[in-house]
mmCIF file of C-alpha atoms in Angstrom:
data_model
loop_
_atom_site.group_PDB
_atom_site.id
_atom_site.type_symbol
_atom_site.label_atom_id
_atom_site.label_comp_id
_atom_site.label_asym_id
_atom_site.label_seq_id
_atom_site.Cartn_x
_atom_site.Cartn_y
_atom_site.Cartn_z
ATOM 1 C CA UNK A 87 0.000 0.000 0.000
ATOM 2 C CA UNK A 88 2.782 2.427 0.930
ATOM 3 C CA UNK A 89 4.681 1.497 -2.231
ATOM 4 C CA UNK A 90 1.597 2.285 -4.339
ATOM 5 C CA UNK A 91 1.255 5.678 -2.652
ATOM 6 C CA UNK A 92 4.905 6.407 -3.377
ATOM 7 C CA UNK A 93 4.540 5.457 -7.064
ATOM 8 C CA UNK A 94 1.450 7.649 -7.459
ATOM 9 C CA UNK A 95 3.175 10.589 -5.796
ATOM 10 C CA UNK A 96 6.267 10.287 -8.021
ATOM 11 C CA UNK A 97 4.042 10.176 -11.116
ATOM 12 C CA UNK A 98 2.170 13.319 -10.023
ATOM 13 C CA UNK A 99 5.469 15.002 -9.153
ATOM 14 C CA UNK A 100 6.959 14.227 -12.588
ATOM 15 C CA UNK A 101 3.799 15.340 -14.414
ATOM 16 C CA UNK A 102 3.769 18.631 -12.524
ATOM 17 C CA UNK A 103 7.403 19.305 -13.423
ATOM 18 C CA UNK A 104 6.689 18.535 -17.091
ATOM 19 C CA UNK A 105 3.720 20.905 -17.224
ATOM 20 C CA UNK A 106 5.643 23.731 -15.598
ATOM 21 C CA UNK A 107 8.781 23.273 -17.689
ATOM 22 C CA UNK A 108 6.626 23.428 -20.826
ATOM 23 C CA UNK A 109 5.057 26.738 -19.791
ATOM 24 C CA UNK A 110 6.008 30.023 -21.443
ATOM 25 C CA UNK A 111 8.917 32.027 -20.082
ATOM 26 C CA UNK A 112 7.255 34.511 -17.743
ATOM 27 C CA UNK A 113 10.218 36.435 -16.410
ATOM 28 C CA UNK A 114 9.564 39.586 -18.460
ATOM 29 C CA UNK A 115 8.849 42.807 -16.556
ATOM 30 C CA UNK A 116 5.269 43.822 -15.768
ATOM 31 C CA UNK A 117 3.933 47.356 -16.082
ATOM 32 C CA UNK A 118 0.869 48.742 -14.317
ATOM 33 C CA UNK A 119 0.428 51.408 -16.969
ATOM 34 C CA UNK A 120 2.055 54.416 -15.325
ATOM 35 C CA UNK A 121 5.059 56.388 -16.661
ATOM 36 C CA UNK A 122 8.249 55.652 -14.777
ATOM 37 C CA UNK A 123 7.190 52.310 -13.310
ATOM 38 C CA UNK A 124 7.451 50.096 -16.401
ATOM 39 C CA UNK A 125 9.475 47.031 -15.507
ATOM 40 C CA UNK A 126 9.488 47.806 -11.795
ATOM 41 C CA UNK A 127 7.876 44.510 -10.897
ATOM 42 C CA UNK A 128 10.735 42.597 -12.502
ATOM 43 C CA UNK A 129 12.578 42.837 -9.181
ATOM 44 C CA UNK A 130 9.761 41.009 -7.375
ATOM 45 C CA UNK A 131 9.391 37.983 -9.615
ATOM 46 C CA UNK A 132 9.926 35.316 -6.980
ATOM 47 C CA UNK A 133 7.745 32.905 -5.065
ATOM 48 C CA UNK A 134 6.207 34.297 -1.895
ATOM 49 C CA UNK A 135 7.927 33.083 1.255
ATOM 50 C CA UNK A 136 7.294 34.201 4.864
ATOM 51 C CA UNK A 137 10.356 35.560 6.655
ATOM 52 C CA UNK A 138 12.222 32.705 8.362
ATOM 53 C CA UNK A 139 14.563 34.441 10.808
ATOM 54 C CA UNK A 140 16.113 31.176 11.951
ATOM 55 C CA UNK A 141 17.141 30.377 8.371
ATOM 56 C CA UNK A 142 18.416 33.914 7.749
ATOM 57 C CA UNK A 143 20.842 33.475 10.633
ATOM 58 C CA UNK A 144 22.029 30.204 9.041
ATOM 59 C CA UNK A 145 22.846 31.714 5.668
ATOM 60 C CA UNK A 146 19.365 30.969 4.320
ATOM 61 C CA UNK A 147 19.820 27.174 4.457
ATOM 62 C CA UNK A 148 16.470 25.691 5.482
ATOM 63 C CA UNK A 149 15.182 22.937 3.161
ATOM 64 C CA UNK A 150 16.343 19.932 5.201
ATOM 65 C CA UNK A 151 16.137 21.649 8.601
ATOM 66 C CA UNK A 152 12.899 20.430 10.173
ATOM 67 C CA UNK A 153 11.081 21.492 13.283
ATOM 68 C CA UNK A 154 9.115 24.687 13.827
ATOM 69 C CA UNK A 155 5.522 25.184 12.752
ATOM 70 C CA UNK A 156 6.555 27.196 9.698
ATOM 71 C CA UNK A 157 8.965 24.586 8.290
ATOM 72 C CA UNK A 158 6.273 23.180 5.971
ATOM 73 C CA UNK A 159 6.037 26.583 4.224
ATOM 74 C CA UNK A 160 9.604 25.904 3.092
ATOM 75 C CA UNK A 161 9.322 22.148 2.555
ATOM 76 C CA UNK A 162 5.937 20.402 2.871
ATOM 77 C CA UNK A 163 7.688 17.023 3.255
ATOM 78 C CA UNK A 164 8.593 18.116 6.795
ATOM 79 C CA UNK A 165 4.968 17.341 7.681
ATOM 80 C CA UNK A 166 5.867 13.657 7.352
ATOM 81 C CA UNK A 167 7.376 13.798 10.861
ATOM 82 C CA UNK A 168 3.775 14.249 12.139
ATOM 83 C CA UNK A 169 4.812 16.640 14.899
ATOM 84 C CA UNK A 170 2.365 18.738 16.863
ATOM 85 C CA UNK A 171 3.222 22.421 16.496
ATOM 86 C CA UNK A 172 1.207 25.525 17.308
ATOM 87 C CA UNK A 173 2.106 29.150 16.658
ATOM 88 C CA UNK A 174 -0.419 31.755 17.848
ATOM 89 C CA UNK A 175 0.881 34.116 16.615
ATOM 90 C CA UNK A 176 4.284 34.786 15.066
ATOM 91 C CA UNK A 177 5.480 38.270 14.113
ATOM 92 C CA UNK A 178 8.715 39.340 12.422
ATOM 93 C CA UNK A 179 10.139 42.779 11.647
ATOM 94 C CA UNK A 180 12.949 43.332 9.145
ATOM 95 C CA UNK A 181 14.935 46.516 8.547
ATOM 96 C CA UNK A 182 17.318 46.837 5.606
ATOM 97 C CA UNK A 183 20.223 49.308 5.441
ATOM 98 C CA UNK A 184 20.671 49.239 9.264
ATOM 99 C CA UNK A 185 24.355 50.174 8.884
ATOM 100 C CA UNK A 186 23.468 53.317 6.890
ATOM 101 C CA UNK A 187 20.654 54.141 9.320
ATOM 102 C CA UNK A 188 23.010 54.040 12.308
ATOM 103 C CA UNK A 189 25.927 55.760 10.567
ATOM 104 C CA UNK A 190 26.667 59.139 12.187
ATOM 105 C CA UNK A 191 26.642 62.155 9.883
ATOM 106 C CA UNK A 192 29.845 64.132 10.430
ATOM 107 C CA UNK A 193 28.137 67.496 9.844
ATOM 108 C CA UNK A 194 25.285 66.950 12.339
ATOM 109 C CA UNK A 195 26.834 64.454 14.744
ATOM 110 C CA UNK A 196 23.656 62.337 14.622
ATOM 111 C CA UNK A 197 22.423 59.318 12.693
ATOM 112 C CA UNK A 198 19.203 58.872 10.744
ATOM 113 C CA UNK A 199 17.782 56.825 13.631
ATOM 114 C CA UNK A 200 18.756 59.576 16.106
ATOM 115 C CA UNK A 201 16.906 62.160 14.026
ATOM 116 C CA UNK A 202 13.801 59.956 13.746
ATOM 117 C CA UNK A 203 13.684 59.580 17.530
ATOM 118 C CA UNK A 204 14.317 63.302 17.969
ATOM 119 C CA UNK A 205 11.477 64.241 15.599
ATOM 120 C CA UNK A 206 9.088 61.892 17.426
ATOM 121 C CA UNK A 207 9.902 63.792 20.603
ATOM 122 C CA UNK A 208 9.029 67.140 18.990
ATOM 123 C CA UNK A 209 12.430 67.899 17.495
ATOM 124 C CA UNK A 210 13.400 69.730 14.312
ATOM 125 C CA UNK A 211 11.729 68.107 11.297
ATOM 126 C CA UNK A 212 14.052 69.914 8.887
ATOM 127 C CA UNK A 213 17.035 68.113 10.403
ATOM 128 C CA UNK A 214 15.232 64.795 9.941
ATOM 129 C CA UNK A 215 14.501 65.685 6.301
ATOM 130 C CA UNK A 216 18.171 66.445 5.759
ATOM 131 C CA UNK A 217 19.153 63.179 7.412
ATOM 132 C CA UNK A 218 16.621 61.295 5.264
ATOM 133 C CA UNK A 219 18.126 62.895 2.153
ATOM 134 C CA UNK A 220 21.606 61.698 3.124
ATOM 135 C CA UNK A 221 20.221 58.238 3.834
ATOM 136 C CA UNK A 222 18.488 57.945 0.446
ATOM 137 C CA UNK A 223 21.607 59.198 -1.327
ATOM 138 C CA UNK A 224 23.395 56.076 -0.060
ATOM 139 C CA UNK A 225 21.092 53.822 -2.128
ATOM 140 C CA UNK A 226 22.615 52.086 -5.131
ATOM 141 C CA UNK A 227 21.082 51.528 -8.559
ATOM 142 C CA UNK A 228 18.790 48.588 -9.204
ATOM 143 C CA UNK A 229 16.437 46.867 -6.800
ATOM 144 C CA UNK A 230 16.622 46.768 -3.020
ATOM 145 C CA UNK A 231 14.447 46.679 0.071
ATOM 146 C CA UNK A 232 13.769 49.032 2.970
ATOM 147 C CA UNK A 233 11.607 47.135 5.458
ATOM 148 C CA UNK A 234 9.233 44.183 5.893
ATOM 149 C CA UNK A 235 6.616 43.148 8.442
ATOM 150 C CA UNK A 236 5.306 39.567 8.832
ATOM 151 C CA UNK A 237 2.461 38.145 10.876
ATOM 152 C CA UNK A 238 1.283 34.528 10.829
ATOM 153 C CA UNK A 239 -0.433 31.695 12.656
ATOM 154 C CA UNK A 240 0.367 28.046 12.090
ATOM 155 C CA UNK A 241 -0.666 24.572 13.168
ATOM 156 C CA UNK A 242 0.641 21.094 12.378
ATOM 157 C CA UNK A 243 -0.435 17.671 13.677
ATOM 158 C CA UNK A 244 -0.570 14.125 12.302
ATOM 159 C CA UNK A 245 0.951 15.101 8.958
ATOM 160 C CA UNK A 246 -1.510 17.956 8.420
ATOM 161 C CA UNK A 247 -0.458 21.613 8.311
ATOM 162 C CA UNK A 248 -2.398 24.868 8.156
ATOM 163 C CA UNK A 249 -1.042 28.411 8.141
ATOM 164 C CA UNK A 250 -2.212 31.948 7.466
ATOM 165 C CA UNK A 251 0.405 34.579 6.673
ATOM 166 C CA UNK A 252 0.486 38.306 5.901
ATOM 167 C CA UNK A 253 3.637 40.112 4.775
ATOM 168 C CA UNK A 254 4.140 43.737 3.803
ATOM 169 C CA UNK A 255 7.417 44.774 2.141
ATOM 170 C CA UNK A 256 8.698 48.191 1.092
ATOM 171 C CA UNK A 257 10.923 47.822 -1.978
ATOM 172 C CA UNK A 258 13.246 50.339 -3.576
ATOM 173 C CA UNK A 259 14.253 50.842 -7.190
ATOM 174 C CA UNK A 260 17.285 53.071 -7.736
ATOM 175 C CA UNK A 261 17.110 53.065 -11.518
ATOM 176 C CA UNK A 262 20.491 53.396 -13.194
ATOM 177 C CA UNK A 263 21.968 55.931 -10.770
ATOM 178 C CA UNK A 264 20.405 55.323 -7.337
ATOM 179 C CA UNK A 265 20.391 58.070 -4.720
ATOM 180 C CA UNK A 266 17.595 60.611 -5.071
ATOM 181 C CA UNK A 267 16.422 58.926 -8.285
ATOM 182 C CA UNK A 268 15.184 56.045 -6.116
ATOM 183 C CA UNK A 269 11.513 55.102 -6.119
ATOM 184 C CA UNK A 270 9.740 53.312 -3.273
ATOM 185 C CA UNK A 271 6.914 50.841 -3.756
ATOM 186 C CA UNK A 272 4.949 48.574 -1.477
ATOM 187 C CA UNK A 273 4.149 44.868 -1.854
ATOM 188 C CA UNK A 274 1.477 43.161 0.239
ATOM 189 C CA UNK A 275 1.128 39.365 0.356
ATOM 190 C CA UNK A 276 -1.599 37.429 2.150
ATOM 191 C CA UNK A 277 -1.690 33.650 1.989
ATOM 192 C CA UNK A 278 -3.518 30.648 3.410
ATOM 193 C CA UNK A 279 -1.451 27.455 3.149
ATOM 194 C CA UNK A 280 -2.747 23.897 3.505
ATOM 195 C CA UNK A 281 -0.261 21.011 3.599
ATOM 196 C CA UNK A 282 -0.238 17.245 3.961
ATOM 197 C CA UNK A 283 2.679 14.870 4.445
ATOM 198 C CA UNK A 284 3.328 11.239 5.300
ATOM 199 C CA UNK A 285 6.304 9.019 6.080
ATOM 200 C CA UNK A 286 7.294 5.709 4.522
ATOM 201 C CA UNK A 287 9.578 3.659 6.755
ATOM 202 C CA UNK A 288 12.143 1.656 4.815
ATOM 203 C CA UNK A 289 13.894 0.112 7.793
ATOM 204 C CA UNK A 290 15.101 0.944 11.262
ATOM 205 C CA UNK A 291 17.285 3.848 10.065
ATOM 206 C CA UNK A 292 15.826 4.837 6.695
ATOM 207 C CA UNK A 293 12.573 6.585 5.796
ATOM 208 C CA UNK A 294 11.086 8.850 3.140
ATOM 209 C CA UNK A 295 8.888 11.862 3.858
ATOM 210 C CA UNK A 296 6.592 13.043 1.075
ATOM 211 C CA UNK A 297 4.491 16.165 1.237
ATOM 212 C CA UNK A 298 2.575 18.738 -0.717
ATOM 213 C CA UNK A 299 1.148 22.154 0.087
ATOM 214 C CA UNK A 300 -1.308 24.369 -1.761
ATOM 215 C CA UNK A 301 -1.439 28.081 -1.096
ATOM 216 C CA UNK A 302 -4.106 30.640 -1.870
ATOM 217 C CA UNK A 303 -1.948 33.724 -2.332
ATOM 218 C CA UNK A 304 -3.157 37.311 -2.707
ATOM 219 C CA UNK A 305 -0.775 39.977 -4.011
ATOM 220 C CA UNK A 306 -1.043 43.759 -4.212
ATOM 221 C CA UNK A 307 1.703 46.204 -5.139
ATOM 222 C CA UNK A 308 1.806 49.944 -5.677
ATOM 223 C CA UNK A 309 3.312 52.191 -8.300
ATOM 224 C CA UNK A 310 6.619 53.807 -7.428
ATOM 225 C CA UNK A 311 6.790 56.854 -5.181
ATOM 226 C CA UNK A 312 9.722 59.140 -5.988
ATOM 227 C CA UNK A 313 12.259 60.118 -3.353
ATOM 228 C CA UNK A 314 11.248 63.781 -3.780
ATOM 229 C CA UNK A 315 7.649 62.912 -2.836
ATOM 230 C CA UNK A 316 8.806 60.945 0.201
ATOM 231 C CA UNK A 317 10.854 63.945 1.343
ATOM 232 C CA UNK A 318 7.761 66.135 0.833
ATOM 233 C CA UNK A 319 5.909 63.809 3.216
ATOM 234 C CA UNK A 320 8.601 64.385 5.844
ATOM 235 C CA UNK A 321 8.650 68.145 5.300
ATOM 236 C CA UNK A 322 4.862 68.309 5.575
ATOM 237 C CA UNK A 323 4.477 69.691 2.049
ATOM 238 C CA UNK A 324 2.364 66.734 0.887
ATOM 239 C CA UNK A 325 -0.324 64.923 2.874
ATOM 240 C CA UNK A 326 0.597 61.206 2.695
ATOM 241 C CA UNK A 327 -2.914 59.958 3.479
ATOM 242 C CA UNK A 328 -4.576 61.849 0.609
ATOM 243 C CA UNK A 329 -1.698 60.914 -1.719
ATOM 244 C CA UNK A 330 -2.073 57.195 -0.978
ATOM 245 C CA UNK A 331 -5.858 57.202 -1.147
ATOM 246 C CA UNK A 332 -6.302 59.410 -4.239
ATOM 247 C CA UNK A 333 -3.109 59.455 -6.317
ATOM 248 C CA UNK A 334 -1.273 56.164 -5.872
ATOM 249 C CA UNK A 335 -2.168 53.484 -8.477
ATOM 250 C CA UNK A 336 -1.803 49.820 -7.622
ATOM 251 C CA UNK A 337 -2.291 46.325 -9.001
ATOM 252 C CA UNK A 338 -3.832 43.392 -7.137
ATOM 253 C CA UNK A 339 -4.668 39.773 -7.830
ATOM 254 C CA UNK A 340 -4.395 36.161 -6.700
ATOM 255 C CA UNK A 341 -2.743 32.836 -7.498
ATOM 256 C CA UNK A 342 -3.063 29.264 -6.254
ATOM 257 C CA UNK A 343 0.460 27.789 -6.429
ATOM 258 C CA UNK A 344 1.524 24.508 -4.859
ATOM 259 C CA UNK A 345 4.769 22.967 -3.609
ATOM 260 C CA UNK A 346 5.938 19.348 -3.613
ATOM 261 C CA UNK A 347 8.735 18.013 -1.407
ATOM 262 C CA UNK A 348 10.618 14.805 -0.628
ATOM 263 C CA UNK A 349 12.919 14.072 2.327
ATOM 264 C CA UNK A 350 15.262 11.095 2.506
ATOM 265 C CA UNK A 351 15.980 10.463 6.196
ATOM 266 C CA UNK A 352 19.310 8.664 6.668
ATOM 267 C CA UNK A 353 21.206 7.199 9.626
ATOM 268 C CA UNK A 354 23.314 9.355 11.972
ATOM 269 C CA UNK A 355 21.016 12.380 11.662
ATOM 270 C CA UNK A 356 21.476 13.080 7.927
ATOM 271 C CA UNK A 357 18.642 14.256 5.681
ATOM 272 C CA UNK A 358 18.475 15.006 1.945
ATOM 273 C CA UNK A 359 15.596 17.145 0.667
ATOM 274 C CA UNK A 360 14.250 18.223 -2.707
ATOM 275 C CA UNK A 361 11.451 20.739 -3.229
ATOM 276 C CA UNK A 362 9.699 21.942 -6.356
ATOM 277 C CA UNK A 363 8.067 25.190 -5.318
ATOM 278 C CA UNK A 364 5.638 27.643 -6.831
ATOM 279 C CA UNK A 365 4.112 25.283 -9.394
ATOM 280 C CA UNK A 366 1.150 26.979 -11.087
ATOM 281 C CA UNK A 367 2.396 30.363 -9.818
ATOM 282 C CA UNK A 368 0.297 32.558 -12.130
ATOM 283 C CA UNK A 369 -1.270 35.693 -10.626
ATOM 284 C CA UNK A 370 -4.421 37.089 -12.232
ATOM 285 C CA UNK A 371 -4.178 40.839 -11.724
ATOM 286 C CA UNK A 372 -6.179 44.046 -12.098
ATOM 287 C CA UNK A 373 -4.976 47.661 -12.089
ATOM 288 C CA UNK A 374 -6.654 50.333 -9.959
ATOM 289 C CA UNK A 375 -6.386 54.127 -10.215
ATOM 290 C CA UNK A 376 -5.828 54.545 -6.494
ATOM 291 C CA UNK A 377 -6.458 52.985 -3.105
ATOM 292 C CA UNK A 378 -9.992 54.418 -2.984
ATOM 293 C CA UNK A 379 -10.761 52.598 -6.217
ATOM 294 C CA UNK A 380 -9.250 49.400 -4.842
ATOM 295 C CA UNK A 381 -11.189 49.494 -1.554
ATOM 296 C CA UNK A 382 -14.471 50.112 -3.396
ATOM 297 C CA UNK A 383 -14.209 46.620 -4.869
ATOM 298 C CA UNK A 384 -13.420 44.984 -8.187
ATOM 299 C CA UNK A 385 -16.050 47.164 -9.878
ATOM 300 C CA UNK A 386 -14.180 50.375 -9.036
ATOM 301 C CA UNK A 387 -12.540 52.684 -11.553
ATOM 302 C CA UNK A 388 -9.788 50.828 -13.382
ATOM 303 C CA UNK A 389 -7.225 52.455 -15.661
ATOM 304 C CA UNK A 390 -5.006 51.064 -18.390
ATOM 305 C CA UNK A 391 -4.544 47.313 -18.555
ATOM 306 C CA UNK A 392 -7.460 46.147 -16.424
ATOM 307 C CA UNK A 393 -6.596 42.454 -16.615
ATOM 308 C CA UNK A 394 -3.168 40.865 -16.949
ATOM 309 C CA UNK A 395 -1.139 37.974 -15.585
ATOM 310 C CA UNK A 396 2.133 37.617 -13.734
ATOM 311 C CA UNK A 397 3.793 34.223 -14.200
ATOM 312 C CA UNK A 398 6.176 33.804 -11.278
ATOM 313 C CA UNK A 399 8.719 31.118 -12.275
ATOM 314 C CA UNK A 400 8.758 27.759 -10.518
ATOM 315 C CA UNK A 401 11.928 26.668 -8.742
ATOM 316 C CA UNK A 402 13.651 23.387 -7.925
ATOM 317 C CA UNK A 403 15.804 23.362 -4.763
ATOM 318 C CA UNK A 404 17.810 20.711 -2.938
ATOM 319 C CA UNK A 405 19.260 20.599 0.559
ATOM 320 C CA UNK A 406 21.362 18.476 2.890
ATOM 321 C CA UNK A 407 21.350 18.685 6.685
ATOM 322 C CA UNK A 408 22.917 16.883 9.618
ATOM 323 C CA UNK A 409 21.623 17.136 13.163
ATOM 324 C CA UNK A 410 22.846 15.559 16.379
ATOM 325 C CA UNK A 411 20.270 15.445 19.153
ATOM 326 C CA UNK A 412 21.757 16.010 22.598
ATOM 327 C CA UNK A 413 20.204 17.681 25.607
ATOM 328 C CA UNK A 414 23.221 19.871 26.383
ATOM 329 C CA UNK A 415 24.871 20.533 23.018
ATOM 330 C CA UNK A 416 22.928 19.946 19.770
ATOM 331 C CA UNK A 417 24.600 21.053 16.506
ATOM 332 C CA UNK A 418 22.930 21.339 13.087
ATOM 333 C CA UNK A 419 24.690 21.788 9.731
ATOM 334 C CA UNK A 420 22.798 22.615 6.530
ATOM 335 C CA UNK A 421 23.576 23.274 2.862
ATOM 336 C CA UNK A 422 21.073 24.298 0.155
ATOM 337 C CA UNK A 423 21.453 24.651 -3.598
ATOM 338 C CA UNK A 424 18.551 26.796 -4.806
ATOM 339 C CA UNK A 425 17.101 27.156 -8.290
ATOM 340 C CA UNK A 426 18.913 24.156 -9.752
ATOM 341 C CA UNK A 427 17.400 24.739 -13.210
ATOM 342 C CA UNK A 428 18.710 28.310 -13.191
ATOM 343 C CA UNK A 429 22.113 27.061 -12.043
ATOM 344 C CA UNK A 430 22.300 24.663 -15.008
ATOM 345 C CA UNK A 431 21.620 27.600 -17.341
ATOM 346 C CA UNK A 432 24.321 29.879 -15.896
ATOM 347 C CA UNK A 433 26.746 31.106 -18.551
ATOM 348 C CA UNK A 434 29.567 30.937 -17.791
ATOM 349 C CA UNK A 435 29.146 28.076 -15.353
ATOM 350 C CA UNK A 436 31.921 28.806 -12.860
ATOM 351 C CA UNK A 437 32.535 29.172 -9.139
ATOM 352 C CA UNK A 438 30.961 32.626 -9.062
ATOM 353 C CA UNK A 439 27.783 31.291 -10.668
ATOM 354 C CA UNK A 440 27.644 28.381 -8.219
ATOM 355 C CA UNK A 441 28.014 30.724 -5.212
ATOM 356 C CA UNK A 442 24.927 32.611 -6.410
ATOM 357 C CA UNK A 443 22.867 29.463 -5.760
ATOM 358 C CA UNK A 444 24.592 28.264 -2.568
ATOM 359 C CA UNK A 445 23.388 28.730 0.999
ATOM 360 C CA UNK A 446 25.129 27.119 3.989
ATOM 361 C CA UNK A 447 24.896 27.490 7.739
ATOM 362 C CA UNK A 448 25.131 26.007 11.206
ATOM 363 C CA UNK A 449 23.207 26.167 14.459
ATOM 364 C CA UNK A 450 24.274 25.110 17.943
ATOM 365 C CA UNK A 451 21.604 24.647 20.595
ATOM 366 C CA UNK A 452 22.765 24.934 24.204
ATOM 367 C CA UNK A 453 20.722 23.500 27.085
ATOM 368 C CA UNK A 454 17.596 23.508 24.860
ATOM 369 C CA UNK A 455 17.311 27.239 25.545
ATOM 370 C CA UNK A 456 19.876 29.200 23.524
ATOM 371 C CA UNK A 457 20.588 28.865 19.783
ATOM 372 C CA UNK A 458 23.685 30.352 18.170
ATOM 373 C CA UNK A 459 23.775 30.533 14.345
ATOM 374 C CA UNK A 460 25.999 31.521 11.471
ATOM 375 C CA UNK A 461 26.306 30.957 7.748
ATOM 376 C CA UNK A 462 27.086 32.081 4.216
ATOM 377 C CA UNK A 463 24.374 33.187 1.784
ATOM 378 C CA UNK A 464 25.667 33.639 -1.794
ATOM 379 C CA UNK A 465 29.078 34.356 -0.295
ATOM 380 C CA UNK A 466 27.793 36.884 2.256
ATOM 381 C CA UNK A 467 28.034 36.102 5.964
ATOM 382 C CA UNK A 468 25.161 35.986 8.425
ATOM 383 C CA UNK A 469 24.832 35.588 12.190
ATOM 384 C CA UNK A 470 21.840 34.891 14.387
ATOM 385 C CA UNK A 471 20.588 33.751 17.766
ATOM 386 C CA UNK A 472 17.448 32.336 19.314
ATOM 387 C CA UNK A 473 16.016 32.221 22.816
ATOM 388 C CA UNK A 474 13.566 29.439 23.678
ATOM 389 C CA UNK A 475 11.436 30.172 26.751
ATOM 390 C CA UNK A 476 9.075 27.246 26.089
ATOM 391 C CA UNK A 477 5.918 29.144 25.069
ATOM 392 C CA UNK A 478 7.822 32.194 23.854
ATOM 393 C CA UNK A 479 10.561 32.167 21.235
ATOM 394 C CA UNK A 480 12.670 35.093 20.098
ATOM 395 C CA UNK A 481 14.900 34.843 17.012
ATOM 396 C CA UNK A 482 17.125 37.508 15.535
ATOM 397 C CA UNK A 483 19.555 37.665 12.608
ATOM 398 C CA UNK A 484 21.922 40.115 10.963
ATOM 399 C CA UNK A 485 22.877 39.231 7.409
ATOM 400 C CA UNK A 486 23.719 40.408 3.906
ATOM 401 C CA UNK A 487 21.760 39.600 0.732
ATOM 402 C CA UNK A 488 22.703 39.930 -2.927
ATOM 403 C CA UNK A 489 20.443 42.202 -5.002
ATOM 404 C CA UNK A 490 22.645 42.387 -8.083
ATOM 405 C CA UNK A 491 22.797 40.163 -11.134
ATOM 406 C CA UNK A 492 25.901 38.299 -9.940
ATOM 407 C CA UNK A 493 27.570 37.662 -6.601
ATOM 408 C CA UNK A 494 29.319 40.777 -5.329
ATOM 409 C CA UNK A 495 27.304 43.305 -7.386
ATOM 410 C CA UNK A 496 25.107 44.786 -4.654
ATOM 411 C CA UNK A 497 25.187 43.373 -1.142
ATOM 412 C CA UNK A 498 22.561 44.838 1.179
ATOM 413 C CA UNK A 499 22.501 44.284 4.934
ATOM 414 C CA UNK A 500 19.385 43.461 6.923
ATOM 415 C CA UNK A 501 18.321 42.877 10.513
ATOM 416 C CA UNK A 502 15.317 40.693 11.419
ATOM 417 C CA UNK A 503 13.694 39.860 14.728
ATOM 418 C CA UNK A 504 10.859 37.387 15.240
ATOM 419 C CA UNK A 505 8.572 36.737 18.221
ATOM 420 C CA UNK A 506 6.584 33.554 18.399
ATOM 421 C CA UNK A 507 4.049 32.434 20.999
ATOM 422 C CA UNK A 508 2.998 28.790 21.125
ATOM 423 C CA UNK A 509 4.339 25.254 21.207
ATOM 424 C CA UNK A 510 6.890 25.409 18.418
ATOM 425 C CA UNK A 511 9.922 23.057 18.573
#
């Protein structure tokens, strides 16, 4: 019976890969019909993924690292362990450019963060505007990020998983020069994920976990807001609320992608994982004149291309992990190779190209309370830590991410902190 289930799953898995590989190339930029924002969405063409602060501290390696209620968002085969997990709720905050935010301006003797705090306490807004100008001038060309906020709830038991996630991200697009030519735009994701996994025991030390997850994903993103307009907000020359409600166009739509995963559990704590993610990742979108039009419903005023699609490419990833369970000292090592199809198409195929797809990290758990983490993500280092107080978990990470075309083009630093209440081990 188990063998038949395995054969059926492999057949479905292979058919899904064939259908996706035969689909049209959908990586071209998307416009929402406004001057100056054509192609802006090209920087966001990736599968939606909730922020995993634990993985960020480990260089982004996460495919074969089980545990935690959100692990099935990354790899649905992790549900095969049939663990009970409950997260009610989880919240994560991410700030990018923290180094530039904390850097002291020699002329004022304060940092951007200092001036924000000062303005909140009734200080000089003009000084904050000047500090914001210096901060934006540090932005490079191309795509980047400014901040993200995640909130989620999750539940797993008996091979079944259910999660609801919301994530809001502020992106930046520096064009060809960066600095004050930068535009800011917002991306909102809301998703409900349903997963199912089971385990096939092949002996006392070998087993296979198989899992799948389907996700109803809703996406909305705004047109770009120029740096000059953002500075006008700070100076009080433009009312942000009326601008957002009446002048800011946006696009919104939904997709129903699914993920398939397989874990091979080996002796001595080793695990090999493969995940095909974002199959059927086509968003059906509409364009709205402004937020007022959007909130009035799908029958509101729509400008330009009222209906279009965004085909977010599927991705095939593989990972290897080793974990030694010990009450006092429990180490974990993990390595992921992401987007294997893209790696095979790299030209030239060299060490630099391979580093673009490589994530590796380690975690050491001490006394089942404190986690210490570190890793390399596309050649950039990361560090992290976690505190486990049974029903409360706190994770934090400081890391660098690549936003350029190749490794070393544009490394951007980020800091994330996550709070989680529930039984989540």
